[in-house]
Structures are given as C-alpha cells and as structure tokens.
Amino acid sequence: MRITRQKHAKKYMSFYKYNFGVREPFQVLLDGTFCQAALRNKIQIRDQLPGYLAGATQLCTTRCVLKELESLGKELYGAKLIAQRFQVRNCSHFKDPVSGSACLLSMTEEGNPHHYFIATQDQDLATKVKKKAGVPLLFIIQNTMVLDKPSPKSLAFVQAMQANQLVPEHQKQSIEHLKEEQGLVKESENRRKRKRASGPNPLSCLKKKKKVQETQQPSAAKKKRKRKRNRAKSEAKAVSVQLSVKA
C-alpha cells in the first residue's frame, strides 16, 4: 500500500513539475484542520512530508489561520502550537482578518504564482481548491498524508494549452530540467569532439628520404673502394706474371 501511494505521489508531482513549473523547495500552506489531524494521528509533518514529496519543503501558514486557531480556544490549542512553528506568509488581510480557508484560497489567486500546495481537511476548501488549475492538494487519510490527483480543472488547462500549442516559459525550463535529471541531454554537448586522423606530413616524408639517401651513400663509397683495391691487385698480379715470363 505504501509503495503504491508513493508511486502515485511521484506521478502527480511529475505532472505539476512539467505543466505548472512546481520546484523545490515545495511551499505548503497548512490550515488548522490539517494540523489538528496530524496531531490526532501522531504524524510528524516536518519529518515525513519531504520524503513523501521526494524533495525539500517549506511549511508555512498565515496570520489569519493563527488568529482563527486562537479564537477557537483550548480545543485546538495543540494545533495552534504546531502551526506556530511554521513560517508565516504575508496575506492581504492584515487589518481585517478573514477565516483560515478564505485566506489560504486567496493566496492561490492569479494562477498560483508561488506554486503553493494547500494542506487541509476542510472539504469545502478542498472543493474550491480543485476549481483552480495548478494547485496541489494535500490531506490526511488513514493516518497517512496523501497528495490528491490533479483536478479536472488542471487537466483541462493542460489539454487546452496543448491544443493551442502554447508552451509557457516555466514549462520550457521544466522540460530542460527533467531532461538533465533523466540524462537525456544530447551526448554531443557533453562529449568532446574527437580529432580526425590526419594524413602523413609530406615534409616528414622528405626528411626520411634524405636520411635513406645519406645512409646509402657510405655503402656506395665502400663499393668503389673495393673495386679500386681489386683493380690494383689485379694489375700487380699482371706485372708479376710479365716479370716471371721475361725471366
């Protein structure tokens, strides 16, 4: 079961990385209901979530969520302590706080430019999040954290983008990044160009011929010397023979 859940999470993360430019560290916005469920099920969010998403994460919340937990009193005191450990993201409700669900929903407006994940147990908030393209949704079920599959809105957005053959800049970067991760970069870019074997240098050939000629010259001189000696010997023999004949 755990292996299947991990495979699904890997598949969904690839979808968001490729189509919406989601990158590490993954920024996860948590509300009070998610913190309360994690406390009740003894889930260590900070330790377990990076392993599940296969990457570094930044756990964060908003001032509206913290004020909502304070207003609910002792029942959610443990959830408030957990939420206070996370980074606080600035929202537009500094003077007039709103509910935690409304605040988190507003953080994903204008196409979710910061690539926030929403972690909640609020079914109403989850339904509204699914109506936005490119917003990953996390929830807790059966004592485990689960990344929800891409919503129909996200799938329709990707299909429309492919039909129009429009490739956003962040998608181009994600394609190059995935190619590098999978080792699909062209080998010609990584390998150095091999030098072609060049033909023999004609000058070197001439030098070699000169050496051969030089080596051949002494042998020819020796042959001439031998011929002269043989002639001298033959002439001396002829003289001696003539002298003996005369005698």
Short mmCIF file of C-alpha atoms in Angstrom, two decimals:
data_model
loop_
_atom_site.label_atom_id
_atom_site.label_comp_id
_atom_site.label_asym_id
_atom_site.label_seq_id
_atom_site.Cartn_x
_atom_site.Cartn_y
_atom_site.Cartn_z
CA MET A 1 0.00 0.00 0.00
CA ARG A 2 2.80 2.38 0.91
CA ILE A 3 4.67 1.66 -2.35
CA THR A 4 1.53 2.32 -4.40
CA ARG A 5 0.89 5.59 -2.57
CA GLN A 6 4.48 6.67 -3.20
CA LYS A 7 4.21 5.83 -6.92
CA HIS A 8 1.03 7.89 -7.23
CA ALA A 9 2.68 10.83 -5.47
CA LYS A 10 5.67 10.64 -7.81
CA LYS A 11 3.37 10.58 -10.84
CA TYR A 12 1.33 13.56 -9.63
CA MET A 13 4.45 15.55 -8.74
CA SER A 14 5.82 15.00 -12.25
CA PHE A 15 2.55 16.34 -13.64
CA TYR A 16 2.79 19.56 -11.60
CA LYS A 17 6.51 19.99 -12.29
CA TYR A 18 6.13 19.58 -16.03
CA ASN A 19 2.94 21.56 -16.58
CA PHE A 20 2.98 24.22 -13.84
CA GLY A 21 6.66 24.71 -13.03
CA VAL A 22 6.49 23.49 -9.42
CA ARG A 23 10.02 23.40 -7.98
CA GLU A 24 11.83 22.69 -4.74
CA PRO A 25 11.53 23.73 -2.04
CA PHE A 26 7.83 22.93 -2.21
CA GLN A 27 5.83 25.57 -0.33
CA VAL A 28 2.97 24.01 1.61
CA LEU A 29 0.28 26.20 3.20
CA LEU A 30 -1.35 24.43 6.16
CA ASP A 31 -4.55 25.30 7.97
CA GLY A 32 -5.72 24.42 11.48
CA THR A 33 -7.71 21.36 10.43
CA PHE A 34 -4.64 19.70 8.87
CA CYS A 35 -2.52 20.43 11.96
CA GLN A 36 -5.25 19.02 14.21
CA ALA A 37 -5.50 15.83 12.12
CA ALA A 38 -1.71 15.41 12.17
CA LEU A 39 -1.70 15.78 15.97
CA ARG A 40 -4.53 13.28 16.39
CA ASN A 41 -2.86 10.71 14.10
CA LYS A 42 0.65 11.33 15.51
CA ILE A 43 2.08 12.42 12.14
CA GLN A 44 5.37 14.31 12.12
CA ILE A 45 4.70 16.70 9.23
CA ARG A 46 8.17 18.24 9.12
CA ASP A 47 9.89 14.84 9.03
CA GLN A 48 7.51 12.82 6.84
CA LEU A 49 6.32 15.26 4.17
CA PRO A 50 9.71 15.84 2.40
CA GLY A 51 10.15 12.08 1.99
CA TYR A 52 6.64 11.68 0.62
CA LEU A 53 7.01 14.54 -1.90
CA ALA A 54 10.61 13.47 -2.69
CA GLY A 55 12.02 16.94 -2.16
CA ALA A 56 12.70 19.77 0.25
CA THR A 57 9.60 21.51 1.64
CA GLN A 58 8.78 24.80 3.34
CA LEU A 59 5.88 24.51 5.76
CA CYS A 60 4.02 27.78 6.12
CA THR A 61 0.76 29.33 7.22
CA THR A 62 -0.82 32.79 7.51
CA ARG A 63 -1.76 35.22 10.28
CA CYS A 64 -5.44 34.60 9.58
CA VAL A 65 -5.02 30.87 10.28
CA LEU A 66 -3.19 31.57 13.55
CA LYS A 67 -5.83 34.07 14.72
CA GLU A 68 -8.58 31.61 13.84
CA LEU A 69 -6.91 28.91 15.96
CA GLU A 70 -6.55 31.35 18.87
CA SER A 71 -10.22 32.21 18.69
CA LEU A 72 -11.26 28.55 18.87
CA GLY A 73 -9.78 28.13 22.36
CA LYS A 74 -8.45 25.07 24.14
CA GLU A 75 -9.90 22.50 21.75
CA LEU A 76 -7.38 23.42 19.08
CA TYR A 77 -4.56 24.52 21.37
CA GLY A 78 -2.27 21.69 20.19
CA ALA A 79 -2.95 22.53 16.55
CA LYS A 80 -2.09 26.18 17.28
CA LEU A 81 1.26 25.16 18.79
CA ILE A 82 2.07 23.14 15.67
CA ALA A 83 1.07 25.95 13.29
CA GLN A 84 3.17 28.48 15.21
CA ARG A 85 6.31 26.53 14.31
CA PHE A 86 5.83 27.18 10.59
CA GLN A 87 6.82 30.20 8.52
CA VAL A 88 4.17 32.92 8.33
CA ARG A 89 3.37 34.16 4.83
CA ASN A 90 2.08 37.70 4.39
CA CYS A 91 -1.53 37.93 3.27
CA SER A 92 -3.68 40.89 2.28
CA HIS A 93 -5.85 40.67 5.43
CA PHE A 94 -3.52 42.36 7.89
CA LYS A 95 -6.11 44.86 9.13
CA ASP A 96 -9.25 42.79 8.58
CA PRO A 97 -8.57 39.08 9.25
CA VAL A 98 -10.72 36.52 7.48
CA SER A 99 -11.26 32.81 8.02
CA GLY A 100 -8.34 30.46 7.51
CA SER A 101 -9.93 28.80 4.47
CA ALA A 102 -10.68 32.14 2.76
CA CYS A 103 -7.15 33.34 3.44
CA LEU A 104 -5.47 30.24 2.00
CA LEU A 105 -7.72 30.39 -1.04
CA SER A 106 -6.71 33.99 -1.68
CA MET A 107 -3.02 33.01 -1.57
CA THR A 108 -3.51 30.96 -4.75
CA GLU A 109 -5.14 33.72 -6.80
CA GLU A 110 -3.82 34.86 -10.20
CA GLY A 111 -2.68 31.42 -11.29
CA ASN A 112 -0.86 30.45 -8.05
CA PRO A 113 2.40 32.23 -8.99
CA HIS A 114 4.23 31.00 -5.85
CA HIS A 115 3.23 27.37 -6.56
CA TYR A 116 1.65 26.83 -3.15
CA PHE A 117 0.37 23.44 -2.01
CA ILE A 118 -2.78 23.56 0.14
CA ALA A 119 -2.91 21.14 3.08
CA THR A 120 -6.37 20.94 4.64
CA GLN A 121 -9.08 18.64 6.00
CA ASP A 122 -11.78 21.20 5.19
CA GLN A 123 -13.94 19.64 2.47
CA ASP A 124 -15.40 22.98 1.44
CA LEU A 125 -11.92 24.49 0.99
CA ALA A 126 -10.73 21.37 -0.87
CA THR A 127 -13.64 21.67 -3.32
CA LYS A 128 -12.78 25.31 -4.03
CA VAL A 129 -9.09 24.48 -4.47
CA LYS A 130 -9.95 21.85 -7.07
CA LYS A 131 -11.64 24.54 -9.15
CA LYS A 132 -8.26 26.24 -9.58
CA ALA A 133 -5.71 24.94 -12.06
CA GLY A 134 -2.24 24.05 -10.83
CA VAL A 135 -2.87 23.98 -7.06
CA PRO A 136 -1.75 20.67 -5.47
CA LEU A 137 -3.95 19.48 -2.60
CA LEU A 138 -2.80 17.51 0.46
CA PHE A 139 -4.96 15.80 3.06
CA ILE A 140 -4.70 13.10 5.74
CA ILE A 141 -6.50 9.78 5.45
CA GLN A 142 -5.98 6.56 7.42
CA ASN A 143 -3.09 8.02 9.42
CA THR A 144 -1.15 8.97 6.27
CA MET A 145 -0.65 12.13 4.22
CA VAL A 146 -1.95 11.89 0.67
CA LEU A 147 -1.39 14.07 -2.39
CA ASP A 148 -4.65 14.30 -4.29
CA LYS A 149 -4.65 13.52 -8.00
CA PRO A 150 -4.74 16.51 -10.39
CA SER A 151 -8.18 18.06 -10.54
CA PRO A 152 -10.30 18.08 -13.73
CA LYS A 153 -9.64 21.83 -13.89
CA SER A 154 -5.87 21.25 -14.01
CA LEU A 155 -6.23 18.51 -16.64
CA ALA A 156 -8.48 20.70 -18.80
CA PHE A 157 -5.99 23.56 -18.55
CA VAL A 158 -3.15 21.34 -19.76
CA GLN A 159 -5.23 19.95 -22.63
CA ALA A 160 -6.20 23.45 -23.75
CA MET A 161 -2.59 24.55 -23.60
CA GLN A 162 -1.51 21.59 -25.73
CA ALA A 163 -4.30 22.21 -28.22
CA ASN A 164 -3.18 25.81 -28.67
CA GLN A 165 0.43 24.62 -28.88
CA LEU A 166 1.45 27.24 -26.36
CA VAL A 167 4.48 26.42 -24.25
CA PRO A 168 4.96 28.79 -21.29
CA GLU A 169 8.45 29.80 -20.26
CA HIS A 170 8.29 27.89 -16.98
CA GLN A 171 7.34 24.74 -18.91
CA LYS A 172 10.38 25.11 -21.19
CA GLN A 173 12.59 25.35 -18.12
CA SER A 174 10.91 22.32 -16.55
CA ILE A 175 11.49 20.30 -19.74
CA GLU A 176 15.20 21.10 -19.72
CA HIS A 177 15.42 20.33 -16.02
CA LEU A 178 13.72 16.96 -16.41
CA LYS A 179 15.97 16.10 -19.34
CA GLU A 180 19.02 16.75 -17.19
CA GLU A 181 17.59 14.65 -14.37
CA GLN A 182 16.84 11.74 -16.69
CA GLY A 183 20.19 12.04 -18.50
CA LEU A 184 18.59 12.84 -21.86
CA VAL A 185 20.88 15.71 -22.74
CA LYS A 186 22.48 15.29 -26.17
CA GLU A 187 25.71 13.39 -25.99
CA SER A 188 27.29 15.78 -28.45
CA GLU A 189 27.02 18.56 -25.88
CA ASN A 190 28.73 16.55 -23.17
CA ARG A 191 31.38 14.74 -25.16
CA ARG A 192 34.39 16.48 -26.56
CA LYS A 193 34.89 16.42 -30.29
CA ARG A 194 37.36 13.80 -31.36
CA LYS A 195 40.23 14.90 -33.58
CA ARG A 196 40.22 13.39 -37.04
CA ALA A 197 43.20 11.33 -38.05
CA SER A 198 45.35 13.47 -40.33
CA GLY A 199 47.43 12.15 -43.22
CA PRO A 200 51.23 11.88 -43.21
CA ASN A 201 53.16 15.12 -43.36
CA PRO A 202 54.92 15.39 -46.75
CA LEU A 203 57.83 17.27 -45.19
CA SER A 204 58.47 14.43 -42.77
CA CYS A 205 58.48 12.02 -45.72
CA LEU A 206 61.11 14.11 -47.49
CA LYS A 207 63.31 14.12 -44.43
CA LYS A 208 63.10 10.36 -44.17
CA LYS A 209 64.12 10.01 -47.82
CA LYS A 210 67.16 12.22 -47.21
CA LYS A 211 68.21 10.02 -44.35
CA VAL A 212 67.87 6.97 -46.53
CA GLN A 213 69.99 8.60 -49.19
CA GLU A 214 72.60 9.56 -46.62
CA THR A 215 72.70 6.02 -45.31
CA GLN A 216 73.03 4.70 -48.83
CA GLN A 217 75.98 6.99 -49.74
CA PRO A 218 78.58 5.31 -47.44
CA SER A 219 77.73 1.88 -48.81
CA ALA A 220 78.30 3.12 -52.39
CA ALA A 221 81.64 4.67 -51.41
CA LYS A 222 82.73 1.41 -49.83
CA LYS A 223 81.90 -0.47 -53.02
CA LYS A 224 84.04 1.96 -55.07
CA ARG A 225 86.97 1.48 -52.70
CA LYS A 226 86.70 -2.29 -53.01
CA ARG A 227 86.70 -2.01 -56.80
CA LYS A 228 89.86 0.13 -56.75
CA ARG A 229 91.60 -2.36 -54.47
CA ASN A 230 90.61 -5.26 -56.71
CA ARG A 231 91.93 -3.41 -59.76
CA ALA A 232 95.22 -2.65 -58.00
CA LYS A 233 95.59 -6.27 -57.01
CA SER A 234 94.84 -7.49 -60.49
CA GLU A 235 97.33 -5.03 -62.01
CA ALA A 236 100.03 -6.13 -59.53
CA LYS A 237 99.41 -9.76 -60.42
CA ALA A 238 99.68 -8.97 -64.12
CA VAL A 239 103.02 -7.18 -63.61
CA SER A 240 104.41 -10.07 -61.59
CA VAL A 241 103.29 -12.52 -64.24
CA GLN A 242 105.01 -10.49 -67.01
CA LEU A 243 108.24 -10.30 -65.00
CA SER A 244 108.24 -14.03 -64.44
CA VAL A 245 107.65 -14.64 -68.13
CA LYS A 246 110.57 -12.43 -69.11
CA ALA A 247 112.85 -14.11 -66.66
#
